CSV table of C-alpha atoms in Angstrom, one decimal:
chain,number,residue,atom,x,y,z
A,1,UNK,CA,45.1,8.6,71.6
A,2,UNK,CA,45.9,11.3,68.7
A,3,UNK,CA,46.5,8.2,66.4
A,4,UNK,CA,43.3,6.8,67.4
A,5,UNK,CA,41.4,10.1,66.6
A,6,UNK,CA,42.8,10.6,63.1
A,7,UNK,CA,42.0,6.8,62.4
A,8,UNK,CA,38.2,7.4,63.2
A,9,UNK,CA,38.3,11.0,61.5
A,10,UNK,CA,39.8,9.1,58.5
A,11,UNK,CA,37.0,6.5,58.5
A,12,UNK,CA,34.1,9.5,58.8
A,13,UNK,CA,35.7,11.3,55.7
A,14,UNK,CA,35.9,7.7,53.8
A,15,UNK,CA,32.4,6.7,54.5
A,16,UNK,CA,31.6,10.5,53.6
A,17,UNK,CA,33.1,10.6,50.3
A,18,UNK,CA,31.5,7.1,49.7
A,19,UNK,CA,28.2,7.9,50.4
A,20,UNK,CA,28.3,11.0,47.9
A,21,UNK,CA,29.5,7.9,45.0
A,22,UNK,CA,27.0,6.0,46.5
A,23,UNK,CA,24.7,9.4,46.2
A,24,UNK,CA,26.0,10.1,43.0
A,25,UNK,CA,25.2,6.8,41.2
A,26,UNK,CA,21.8,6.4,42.2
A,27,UNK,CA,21.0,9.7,40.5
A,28,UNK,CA,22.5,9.2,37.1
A,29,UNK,CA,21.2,5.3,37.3
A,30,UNK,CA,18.8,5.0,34.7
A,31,UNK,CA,15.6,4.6,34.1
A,32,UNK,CA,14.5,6.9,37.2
A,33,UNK,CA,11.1,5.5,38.2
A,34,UNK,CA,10.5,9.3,39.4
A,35,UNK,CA,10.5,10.2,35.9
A,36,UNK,CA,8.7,9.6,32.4
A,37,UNK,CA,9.8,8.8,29.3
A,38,UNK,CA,8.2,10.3,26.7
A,39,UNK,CA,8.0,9.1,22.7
A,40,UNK,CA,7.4,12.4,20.5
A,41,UNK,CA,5.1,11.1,17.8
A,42,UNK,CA,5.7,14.3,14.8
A,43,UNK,CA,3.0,13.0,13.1
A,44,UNK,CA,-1.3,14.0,14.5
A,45,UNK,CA,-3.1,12.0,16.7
A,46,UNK,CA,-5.7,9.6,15.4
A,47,UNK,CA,-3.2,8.5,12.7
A,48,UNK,CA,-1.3,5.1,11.9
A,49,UNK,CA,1.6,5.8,13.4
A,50,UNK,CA,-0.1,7.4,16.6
A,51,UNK,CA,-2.0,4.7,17.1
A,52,UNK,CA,0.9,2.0,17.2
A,53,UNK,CA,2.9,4.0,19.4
A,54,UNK,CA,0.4,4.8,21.5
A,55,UNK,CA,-0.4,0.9,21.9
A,56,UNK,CA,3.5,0.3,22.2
A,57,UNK,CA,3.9,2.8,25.0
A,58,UNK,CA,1.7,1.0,27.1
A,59,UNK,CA,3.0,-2.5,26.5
A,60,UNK,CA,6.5,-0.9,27.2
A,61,UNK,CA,5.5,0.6,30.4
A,62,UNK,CA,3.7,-3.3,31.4
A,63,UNK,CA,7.6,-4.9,30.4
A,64,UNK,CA,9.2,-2.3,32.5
A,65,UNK,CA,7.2,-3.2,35.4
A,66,UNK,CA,5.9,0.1,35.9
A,67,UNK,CA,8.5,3.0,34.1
A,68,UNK,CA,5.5,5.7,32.9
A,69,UNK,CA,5.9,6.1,29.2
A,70,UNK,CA,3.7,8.6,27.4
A,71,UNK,CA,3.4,9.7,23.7
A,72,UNK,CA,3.4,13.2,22.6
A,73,UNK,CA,2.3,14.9,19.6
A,74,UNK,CA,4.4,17.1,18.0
A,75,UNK,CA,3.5,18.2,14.3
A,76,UNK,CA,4.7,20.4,11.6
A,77,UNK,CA,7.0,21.0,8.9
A,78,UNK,CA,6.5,17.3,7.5
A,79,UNK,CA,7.6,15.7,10.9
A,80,UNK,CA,10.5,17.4,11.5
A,81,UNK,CA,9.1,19.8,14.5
A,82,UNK,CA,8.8,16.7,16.4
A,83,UNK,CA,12.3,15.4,15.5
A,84,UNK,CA,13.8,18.9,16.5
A,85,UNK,CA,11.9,18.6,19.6
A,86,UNK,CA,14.1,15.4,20.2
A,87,UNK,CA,16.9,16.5,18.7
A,88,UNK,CA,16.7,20.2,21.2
A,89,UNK,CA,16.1,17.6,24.6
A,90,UNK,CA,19.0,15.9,26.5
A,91,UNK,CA,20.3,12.5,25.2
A,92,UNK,CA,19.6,10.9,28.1
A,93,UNK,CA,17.2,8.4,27.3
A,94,UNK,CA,13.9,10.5,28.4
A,95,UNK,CA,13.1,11.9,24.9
A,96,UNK,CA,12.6,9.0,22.5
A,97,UNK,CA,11.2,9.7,18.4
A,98,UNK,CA,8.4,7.4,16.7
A,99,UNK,CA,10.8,7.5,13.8
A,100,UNK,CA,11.1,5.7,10.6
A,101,UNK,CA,10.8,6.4,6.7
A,102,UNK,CA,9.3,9.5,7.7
A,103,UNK,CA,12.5,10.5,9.7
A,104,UNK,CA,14.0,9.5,6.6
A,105,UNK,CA,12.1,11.4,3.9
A,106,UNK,CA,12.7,14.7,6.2
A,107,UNK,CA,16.3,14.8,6.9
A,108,UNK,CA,16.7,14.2,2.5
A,109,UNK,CA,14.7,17.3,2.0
A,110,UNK,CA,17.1,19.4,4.6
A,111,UNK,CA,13.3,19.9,6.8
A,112,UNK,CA,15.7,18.4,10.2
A,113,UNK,CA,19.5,16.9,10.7
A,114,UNK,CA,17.3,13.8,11.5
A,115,UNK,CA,18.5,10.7,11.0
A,116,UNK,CA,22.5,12.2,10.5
A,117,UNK,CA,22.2,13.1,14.4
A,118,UNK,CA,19.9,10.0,15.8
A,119,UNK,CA,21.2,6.7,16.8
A,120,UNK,CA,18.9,3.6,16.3
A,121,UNK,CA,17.5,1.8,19.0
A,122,UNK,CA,14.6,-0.4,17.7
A,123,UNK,CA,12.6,-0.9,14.2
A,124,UNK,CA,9.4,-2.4,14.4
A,125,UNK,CA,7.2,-3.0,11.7
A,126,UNK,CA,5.8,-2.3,8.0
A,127,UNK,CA,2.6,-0.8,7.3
A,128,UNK,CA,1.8,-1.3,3.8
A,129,UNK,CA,0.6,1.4,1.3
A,130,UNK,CA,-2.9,1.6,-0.3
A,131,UNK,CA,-4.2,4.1,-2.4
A,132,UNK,CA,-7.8,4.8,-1.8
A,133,UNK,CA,-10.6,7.2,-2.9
A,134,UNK,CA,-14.1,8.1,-1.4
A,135,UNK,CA,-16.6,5.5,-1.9
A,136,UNK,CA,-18.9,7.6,-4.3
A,137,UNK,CA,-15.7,8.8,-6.5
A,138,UNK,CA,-16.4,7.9,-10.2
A,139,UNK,CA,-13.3,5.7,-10.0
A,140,UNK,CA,-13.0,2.1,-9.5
A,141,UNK,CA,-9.6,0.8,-9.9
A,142,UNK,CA,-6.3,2.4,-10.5
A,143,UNK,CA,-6.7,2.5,-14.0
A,144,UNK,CA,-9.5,5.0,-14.0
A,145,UNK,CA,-7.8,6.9,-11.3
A,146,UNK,CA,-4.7,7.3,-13.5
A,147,UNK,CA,-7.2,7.9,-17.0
A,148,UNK,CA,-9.0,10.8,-15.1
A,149,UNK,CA,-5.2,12.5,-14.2
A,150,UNK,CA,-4.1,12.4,-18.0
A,151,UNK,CA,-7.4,13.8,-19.0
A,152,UNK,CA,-7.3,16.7,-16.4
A,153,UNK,CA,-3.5,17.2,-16.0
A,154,UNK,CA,-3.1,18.9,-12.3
A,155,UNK,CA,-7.1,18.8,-11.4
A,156,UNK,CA,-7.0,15.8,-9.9
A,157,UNK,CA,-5.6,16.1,-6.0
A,158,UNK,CA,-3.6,13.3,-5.0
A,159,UNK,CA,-3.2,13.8,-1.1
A,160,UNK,CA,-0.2,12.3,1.1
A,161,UNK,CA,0.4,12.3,5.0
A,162,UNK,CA,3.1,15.3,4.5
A,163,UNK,CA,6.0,15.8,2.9
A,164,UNK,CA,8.5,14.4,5.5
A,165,UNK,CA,7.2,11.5,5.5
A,166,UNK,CA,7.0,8.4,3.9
A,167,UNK,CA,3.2,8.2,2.0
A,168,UNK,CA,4.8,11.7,0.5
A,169,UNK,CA,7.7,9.9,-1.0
A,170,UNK,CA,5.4,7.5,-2.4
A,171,UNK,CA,3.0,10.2,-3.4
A,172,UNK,CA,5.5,11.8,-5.9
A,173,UNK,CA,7.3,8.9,-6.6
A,174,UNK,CA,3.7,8.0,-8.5
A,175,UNK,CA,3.0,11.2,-9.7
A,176,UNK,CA,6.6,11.1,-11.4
A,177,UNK,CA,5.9,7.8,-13.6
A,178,UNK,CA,2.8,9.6,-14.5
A,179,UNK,CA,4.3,12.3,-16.2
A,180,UNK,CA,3.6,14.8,-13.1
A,181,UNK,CA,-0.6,14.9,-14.2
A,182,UNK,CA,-1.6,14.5,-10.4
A,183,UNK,CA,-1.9,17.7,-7.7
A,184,UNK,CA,0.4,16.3,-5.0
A,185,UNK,CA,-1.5,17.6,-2.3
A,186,UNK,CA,0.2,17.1,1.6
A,187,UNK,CA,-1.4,17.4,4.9
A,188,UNK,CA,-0.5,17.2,8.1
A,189,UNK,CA,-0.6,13.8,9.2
A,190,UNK,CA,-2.6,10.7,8.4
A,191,UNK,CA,-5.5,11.8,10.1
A,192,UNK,CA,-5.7,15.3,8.1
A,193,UNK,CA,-5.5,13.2,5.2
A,194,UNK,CA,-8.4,10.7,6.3
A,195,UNK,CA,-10.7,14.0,7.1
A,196,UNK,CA,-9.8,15.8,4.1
A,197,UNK,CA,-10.5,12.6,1.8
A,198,UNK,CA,-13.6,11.5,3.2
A,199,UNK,CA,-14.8,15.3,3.5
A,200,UNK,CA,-14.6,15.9,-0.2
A,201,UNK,CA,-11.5,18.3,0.1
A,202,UNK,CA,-8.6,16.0,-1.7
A,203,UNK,CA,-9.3,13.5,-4.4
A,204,UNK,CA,-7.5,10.3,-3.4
A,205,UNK,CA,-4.5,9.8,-1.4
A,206,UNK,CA,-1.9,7.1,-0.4
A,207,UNK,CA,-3.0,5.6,2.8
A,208,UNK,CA,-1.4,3.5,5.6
A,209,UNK,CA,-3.1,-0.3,5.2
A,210,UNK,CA,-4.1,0.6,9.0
A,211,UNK,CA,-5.8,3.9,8.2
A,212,UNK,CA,-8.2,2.2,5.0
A,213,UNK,CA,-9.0,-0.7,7.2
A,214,UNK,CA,-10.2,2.4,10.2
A,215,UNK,CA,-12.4,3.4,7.3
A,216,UNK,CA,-13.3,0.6,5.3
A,217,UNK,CA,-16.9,1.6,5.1
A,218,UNK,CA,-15.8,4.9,3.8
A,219,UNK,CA,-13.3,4.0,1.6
A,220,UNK,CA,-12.5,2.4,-1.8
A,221,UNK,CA,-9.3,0.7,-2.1
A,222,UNK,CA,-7.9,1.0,-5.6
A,223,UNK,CA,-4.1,-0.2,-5.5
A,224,UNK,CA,-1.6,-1.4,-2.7
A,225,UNK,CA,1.8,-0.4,-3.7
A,226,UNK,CA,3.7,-3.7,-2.1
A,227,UNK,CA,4.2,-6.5,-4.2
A,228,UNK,CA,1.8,-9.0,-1.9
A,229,UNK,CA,-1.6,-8.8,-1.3
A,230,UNK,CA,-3.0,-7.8,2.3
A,231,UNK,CA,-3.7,-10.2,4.7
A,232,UNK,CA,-6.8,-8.5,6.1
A,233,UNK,CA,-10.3,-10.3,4.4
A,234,UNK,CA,-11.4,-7.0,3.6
A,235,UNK,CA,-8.8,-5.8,1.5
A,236,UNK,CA,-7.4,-8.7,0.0
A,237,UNK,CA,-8.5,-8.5,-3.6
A,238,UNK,CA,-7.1,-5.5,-3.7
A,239,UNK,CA,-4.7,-5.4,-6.6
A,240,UNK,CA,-0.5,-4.5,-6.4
A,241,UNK,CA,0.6,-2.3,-8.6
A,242,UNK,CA,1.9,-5.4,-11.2
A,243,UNK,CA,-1.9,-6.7,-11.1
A,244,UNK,CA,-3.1,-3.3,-12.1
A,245,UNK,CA,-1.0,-3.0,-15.3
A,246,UNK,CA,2.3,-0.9,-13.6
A,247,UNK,CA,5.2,-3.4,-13.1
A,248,UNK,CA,7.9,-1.0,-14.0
A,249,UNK,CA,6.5,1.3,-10.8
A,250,UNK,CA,8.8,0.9,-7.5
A,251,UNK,CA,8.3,3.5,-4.6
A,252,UNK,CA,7.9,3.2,-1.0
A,253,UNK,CA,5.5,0.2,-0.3
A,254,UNK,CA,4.8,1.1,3.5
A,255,UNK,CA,6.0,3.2,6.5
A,256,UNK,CA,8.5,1.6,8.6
A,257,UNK,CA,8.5,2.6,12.1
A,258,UNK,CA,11.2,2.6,15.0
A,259,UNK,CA,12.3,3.7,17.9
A,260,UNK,CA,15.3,6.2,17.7
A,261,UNK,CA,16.9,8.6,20.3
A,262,UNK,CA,19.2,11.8,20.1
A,263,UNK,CA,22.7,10.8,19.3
A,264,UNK,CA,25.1,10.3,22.1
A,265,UNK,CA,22.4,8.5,24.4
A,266,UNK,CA,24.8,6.2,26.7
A,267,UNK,CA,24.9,2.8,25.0
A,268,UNK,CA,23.9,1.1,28.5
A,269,UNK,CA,20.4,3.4,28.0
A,270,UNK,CA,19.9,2.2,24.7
A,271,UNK,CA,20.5,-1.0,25.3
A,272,UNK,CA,18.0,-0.8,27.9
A,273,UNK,CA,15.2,0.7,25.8
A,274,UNK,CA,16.1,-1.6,23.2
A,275,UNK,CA,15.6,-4.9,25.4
A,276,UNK,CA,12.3,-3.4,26.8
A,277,UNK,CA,10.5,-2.2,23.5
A,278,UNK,CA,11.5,-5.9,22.3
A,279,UNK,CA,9.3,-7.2,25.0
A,280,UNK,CA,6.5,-5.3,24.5
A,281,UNK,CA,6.6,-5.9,20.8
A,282,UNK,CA,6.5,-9.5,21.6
A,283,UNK,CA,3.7,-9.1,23.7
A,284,UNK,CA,0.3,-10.6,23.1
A,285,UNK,CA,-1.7,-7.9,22.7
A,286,UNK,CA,1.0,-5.7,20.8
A,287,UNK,CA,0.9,-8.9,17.9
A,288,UNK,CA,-2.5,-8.9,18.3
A,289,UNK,CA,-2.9,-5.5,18.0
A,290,UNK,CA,-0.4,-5.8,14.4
A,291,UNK,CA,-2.4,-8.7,12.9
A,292,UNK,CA,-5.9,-6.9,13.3
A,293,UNK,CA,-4.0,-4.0,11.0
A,294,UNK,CA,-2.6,-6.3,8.7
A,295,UNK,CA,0.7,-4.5,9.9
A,296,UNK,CA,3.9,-6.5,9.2
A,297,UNK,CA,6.3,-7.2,11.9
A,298,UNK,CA,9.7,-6.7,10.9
A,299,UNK,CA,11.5,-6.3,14.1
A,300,UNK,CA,15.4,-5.3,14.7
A,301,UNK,CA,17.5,-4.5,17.5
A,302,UNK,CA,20.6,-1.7,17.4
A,303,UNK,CA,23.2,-2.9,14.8
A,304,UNK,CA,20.2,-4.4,12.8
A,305,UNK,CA,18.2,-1.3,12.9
A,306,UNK,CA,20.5,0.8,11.4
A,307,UNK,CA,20.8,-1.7,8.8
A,308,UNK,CA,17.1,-1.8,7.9
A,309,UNK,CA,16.9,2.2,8.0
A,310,UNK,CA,19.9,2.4,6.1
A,311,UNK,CA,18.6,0.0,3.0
A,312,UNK,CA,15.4,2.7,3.2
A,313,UNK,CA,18.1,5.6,2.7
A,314,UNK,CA,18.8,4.0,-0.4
A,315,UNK,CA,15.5,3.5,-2.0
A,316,UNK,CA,14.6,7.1,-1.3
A,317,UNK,CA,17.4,9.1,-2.0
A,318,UNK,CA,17.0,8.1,-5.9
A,319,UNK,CA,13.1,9.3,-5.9
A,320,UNK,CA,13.5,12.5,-3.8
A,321,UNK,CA,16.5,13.5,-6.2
A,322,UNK,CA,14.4,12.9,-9.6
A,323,UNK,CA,12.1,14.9,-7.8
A,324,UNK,CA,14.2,17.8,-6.9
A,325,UNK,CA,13.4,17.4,-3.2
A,326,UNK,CA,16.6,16.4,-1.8
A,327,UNK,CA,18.6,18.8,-0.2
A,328,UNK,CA,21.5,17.0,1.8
């Protein structure tokens, strides 16, 4: 009878002890439906970048079946306030950064540990570079844009999305072939940019493709800085920088943009946010969403994303050191 009693305490205690496992896995199993995962954006809303993250959320969150994913805005200090905000939360797959060239541009000029502290998950697509002007500027190609700089050496404001980020690299990558005559001007985000252009504040400035096409009735393409011509009708004539007269001119031709989470994030959770985000970018309306932008799909998965960012590490480290920016 005694031996019977221990043999059922025994069995309490080992159902016990495997309900707490049992417990215990369910809570660290991941994604929690309970819970959202948030995407920091460190650039403003209304922006390029914004804007594609925002329409990626909610295809991610239709592939998921339901997980609530939300973007943030987090600006400041040329995108690295929003990568610190990452970089401060738990790698635990929660806190995920729109990331990119920008991420790139930052962690070079010492603004955030960035990218030396981030694994990445997913890269997504190229939004190419145009340099624009208001539509009543006295300047109607590239040419005159350039002229008017030499004549007026530092009059002429040449305006960028920030620092940190990547239409900044380009920004002074052009004002250093140009003898440094331009007023490299940054703002805080794309759409600071957009406001202060079209408001008479800041001469010209290197825009997302995405952003010019948001304000094609406002704007006067001069130049796109990739060495094809954009596929939307509307900006299509506009000429690269070969076609203008500037062959010998190489900076950044677009902002890349990814998906990138705090180092240490369990490979099982990446893996996981990796095979999601590639359903949503193959989804209808996120492809549908890129070819009305003229945005290029360039999509890679873990191993392959860190390849892509790390071929951007090497065009921009050369351009932020000429400059005097980099600080690594």
């Amino acid at each position: 009878m005694k031996r019977m009693r221990l043999l059922v305490l025994a069995l309490v205690l080992l159902f016990a002890v495997s309900g707490v496992f049992a417990m215990g896995a369910e809570e660290t199993s991941y994604p929690d439906p309970e819970k959202t995962i948030t995407i920091v954006c460190p650039q403003a809303a209304g922006g390029s970048t914004d804007l594609i993250f925002r329409t990626l959320a909610e295809e991610m969150k239709n592939a998921s079946g339901g997980q609530n994913f939300i973007v943030t805005n987090v600006t400041g200090a040329g995108t690295a306030t929003g990568t610190n905000e990452v970089l401060n939360a738990d790698a635990d797959g929660y806190t995920l950064l729109a990331g990119g060239t920008h991420t790139i541009a930052a962690t070079m000029q010492g603004l955030t540990e960035g990218y030396k502290a981030m694994d990445y998950v997913v890269g997504l697509n190229m939004d190419p570079f145009i340099i624009a002007v208001r539509n009543d500027k006295p300047w109607y190609t590239f040419d005159d844009l350039v002229n008017a700089a030499a004549e007026n050496p530092g009059k002429i404001s040449f305006g960028n999305a920030g620092m940190g980020g990547a239409t900044g690299v380009a920004c002074v990558g052009i004002n250093l072939a140009f003898d440094k005559t331009f007023n490299v001007t940054p703002f805080n985000g794309g759409a600071d940019l957009i406001a202060s252009v079209l408001g008479g504040h800041c001469d010209a400035g290197v825009f997302s493709q995405s952003e010019v096409v948001a304000n094609i009735d406002s704007f006067r393409p001069l130049v796109i800085l990739g060495d094809a011509h954009s596929v939307i009708d509307e900006l299509k004539d506009v000429p690269t920088l070969a076609e203008a007269g500037y062959p010998d001119i190489h900076v950044p031709a677009g902002s890349y943009r990814s998906i990138m989470v705090k180092a240490g994030t369990p490979a099982e959770v990446e893996q996981w946010i990796a095979d999601i985000a590639e359903k949503a970018f193959n989804s209808d309306a996120f492809q549908s969403f890129m070819e009305a932008n003229g945005i290029i799909p360039q999509f890679s998965k873990l191993e392959g994303a860190k390849a892509d960012h790390e071929e951007f590490i090497a065009q921009y480290e050369p351009i932020l050191k000429e400059a005097g920016l980099y600080n690594m």
